[in-house]
Amino acid sequence: QVQLVESGGGLVQAGGSLRLSCAASGGTFRRYVMGWFRQAPGKELAFVAAIDAPGESTYYADSLKGRFTVSRDNAKSTVYLDMKSLNTEDTAVYYCATSLRYTGVVRHYESWGQGTQVTVSS
């Protein structure tokens, strides 16, 4: 079982940027597709981005393309989410998760981190 720990969340003003990190341990990180999801207050968990195991292919929720970038460093067992031009609708708890499938479907992801809060102020 892979353990995941997210970090990098915080309070940022609208228009600002943040980089989230997700460090993995206890498993073979390079085997897994890594996904980012978010849950805004009162809303369901939503797909943000995914990156394949070697880090060669990425895809994003349509509404986030161009503002968010997912990347990974397999040597460091870490996946990143770079977010720019943040707005108040990006306020959410952000989670990383592992999957053996290159997918944006929540139920296909197995191990989850505890989440990191991102709050965007207007």
Short mmCIF file of C-alpha atoms in Angstrom, two decimals:
data_model
loop_
_atom_site.label_atom_id
_atom_site.label_comp_id
_atom_site.label_asym_id
_atom_site.label_seq_id
_atom_site.Cartn_x
_atom_site.Cartn_y
_atom_site.Cartn_z
CA GLN A 1 0.00 0.00 0.00
CA VAL A 2 1.36 3.36 -1.01
CA GLN A 3 1.24 6.19 1.49
CA LEU A 4 0.75 9.67 0.07
CA VAL A 5 1.32 13.01 1.74
CA GLU A 6 0.27 16.25 0.08
CA SER A 7 1.79 19.61 0.90
CA GLY A 8 1.97 23.14 -0.45
CA GLY A 9 -1.56 24.28 0.12
CA GLY A 10 -2.40 27.57 1.75
CA LEU A 11 -4.05 30.94 1.34
CA VAL A 12 -3.40 32.82 -1.88
CA GLN A 13 -4.94 35.88 -3.49
CA ALA A 14 -6.88 35.60 -6.69
CA GLY A 15 -4.51 35.66 -9.64
CA GLY A 16 -1.75 34.02 -7.67
CA SER A 17 0.00 30.69 -8.03
CA LEU A 18 0.72 27.65 -5.90
CA ARG A 19 2.63 24.44 -6.27
CA LEU A 20 1.28 21.36 -4.57
CA SER A 21 3.46 18.34 -3.91
CA CYS A 22 2.54 14.77 -3.16
CA ALA A 23 5.24 12.53 -1.74
CA ALA A 24 4.80 8.78 -1.94
CA SER A 25 6.31 6.03 0.18
CA GLY A 26 5.84 2.35 0.78
CA GLY A 27 5.35 1.29 -2.80
CA THR A 28 6.79 1.36 -6.29
CA PHE A 29 5.89 4.89 -7.25
CA ARG A 30 6.96 4.59 -10.85
CA ARG A 31 4.35 1.89 -11.49
CA TYR A 32 1.44 4.16 -10.82
CA VAL A 33 -0.59 6.68 -12.68
CA MET A 34 -0.93 9.65 -10.37
CA GLY A 35 -4.04 11.75 -10.20
CA TRP A 36 -5.03 14.99 -8.57
CA PHE A 37 -8.56 15.61 -7.41
CA ARG A 38 -10.26 18.34 -5.47
CA GLN A 39 -13.30 18.78 -3.31
CA ALA A 40 -14.81 22.20 -2.90
CA PRO A 41 -17.13 22.96 0.02
CA GLY A 42 -20.50 21.32 -0.52
CA LYS A 43 -19.42 19.66 -3.76
CA GLU A 44 -18.36 16.22 -4.85
CA LEU A 45 -14.81 15.12 -5.39
CA ALA A 46 -13.72 16.21 -8.87
CA PHE A 47 -10.93 15.18 -11.20
CA VAL A 48 -8.21 17.74 -11.76
CA ALA A 49 -5.32 16.10 -13.62
CA ALA A 50 -3.51 12.84 -14.20
CA ILE A 51 -0.06 11.83 -15.33
CA ASP A 52 1.00 8.43 -16.59
CA ALA A 53 3.60 6.29 -14.87
CA PRO A 54 6.68 7.41 -16.85
CA GLY A 55 5.51 11.03 -16.83
CA GLU A 56 5.18 11.23 -20.60
CA SER A 57 1.47 11.87 -20.89
CA THR A 58 -0.87 14.16 -18.98
CA TYR A 59 -4.47 15.14 -19.15
CA TYR A 60 -6.68 17.60 -17.39
CA ALA A 61 -10.21 18.48 -16.57
CA ASP A 62 -11.33 20.62 -19.49
CA SER A 63 -12.02 23.66 -17.36
CA LEU A 64 -8.48 23.66 -15.95
CA LYS A 65 -6.42 23.28 -19.09
CA GLY A 66 -3.83 25.98 -19.45
CA ARG A 67 -3.84 26.97 -15.79
CA PHE A 68 -2.81 23.74 -14.07
CA THR A 69 0.21 21.58 -14.87
CA VAL A 70 0.90 18.14 -13.45
CA SER A 71 4.40 16.69 -13.38
CA ARG A 72 6.31 14.01 -11.52
CA ASP A 73 9.80 13.10 -10.43
CA ASN A 74 10.01 9.34 -10.16
CA ALA A 75 13.46 9.54 -8.58
CA LYS A 76 11.89 11.51 -5.72
CA SER A 77 8.61 9.59 -5.70
CA THR A 78 6.80 12.89 -5.93
CA VAL A 79 4.08 14.32 -8.10
CA TYR A 80 3.41 18.03 -8.44
CA LEU A 81 0.53 20.24 -9.38
CA ASP A 82 1.41 23.75 -10.49
CA MET A 83 -1.55 26.09 -10.40
CA LYS A 84 -1.63 29.61 -11.79
CA SER A 85 -4.18 32.38 -12.27
CA LEU A 86 -6.06 31.01 -9.32
CA ASN A 87 -9.58 32.19 -8.65
CA THR A 88 -12.00 31.73 -5.79
CA GLU A 89 -13.59 28.74 -7.52
CA ASP A 90 -10.30 26.87 -7.09
CA THR A 91 -10.79 26.87 -3.33
CA ALA A 92 -10.91 23.23 -2.29
CA VAL A 93 -9.11 20.42 -0.57
CA TYR A 94 -6.72 18.89 -3.08
CA TYR A 95 -5.90 15.20 -3.02
CA CYS A 96 -3.43 13.02 -4.86
CA ALA A 97 -4.08 9.37 -5.53
CA THR A 98 -2.65 6.33 -7.28
CA SER A 99 -4.10 4.19 -10.01
CA LEU A 100 -2.99 1.42 -12.30
CA ARG A 101 -5.26 2.90 -14.98
CA TYR A 102 -4.75 6.12 -16.88
CA THR A 103 -8.09 7.58 -15.95
CA GLY A 104 -9.90 10.49 -14.36
CA VAL A 105 -12.51 8.30 -12.71
CA VAL A 106 -12.43 8.53 -8.93
CA ARG A 107 -13.29 4.89 -8.28
CA HIS A 108 -10.27 3.72 -10.30
CA TYR A 109 -7.92 5.27 -7.77
CA GLU A 110 -6.75 3.23 -4.86
CA SER A 111 -4.47 5.00 -2.40
CA TRP A 112 -5.25 8.56 -1.36
CA GLY A 113 -3.48 11.23 0.60
CA GLN A 114 -5.06 13.20 3.40
CA GLY A 115 -5.46 16.32 1.28
CA THR A 116 -4.15 19.85 1.43
CA GLN A 117 -6.35 22.92 1.67
CA VAL A 118 -6.11 25.61 -0.97
CA THR A 119 -7.99 28.81 -0.27
CA VAL A 120 -8.13 31.59 -2.84
CA SER A 121 -9.22 34.99 -1.57
CA SER A 122 -10.78 37.66 -3.75
#
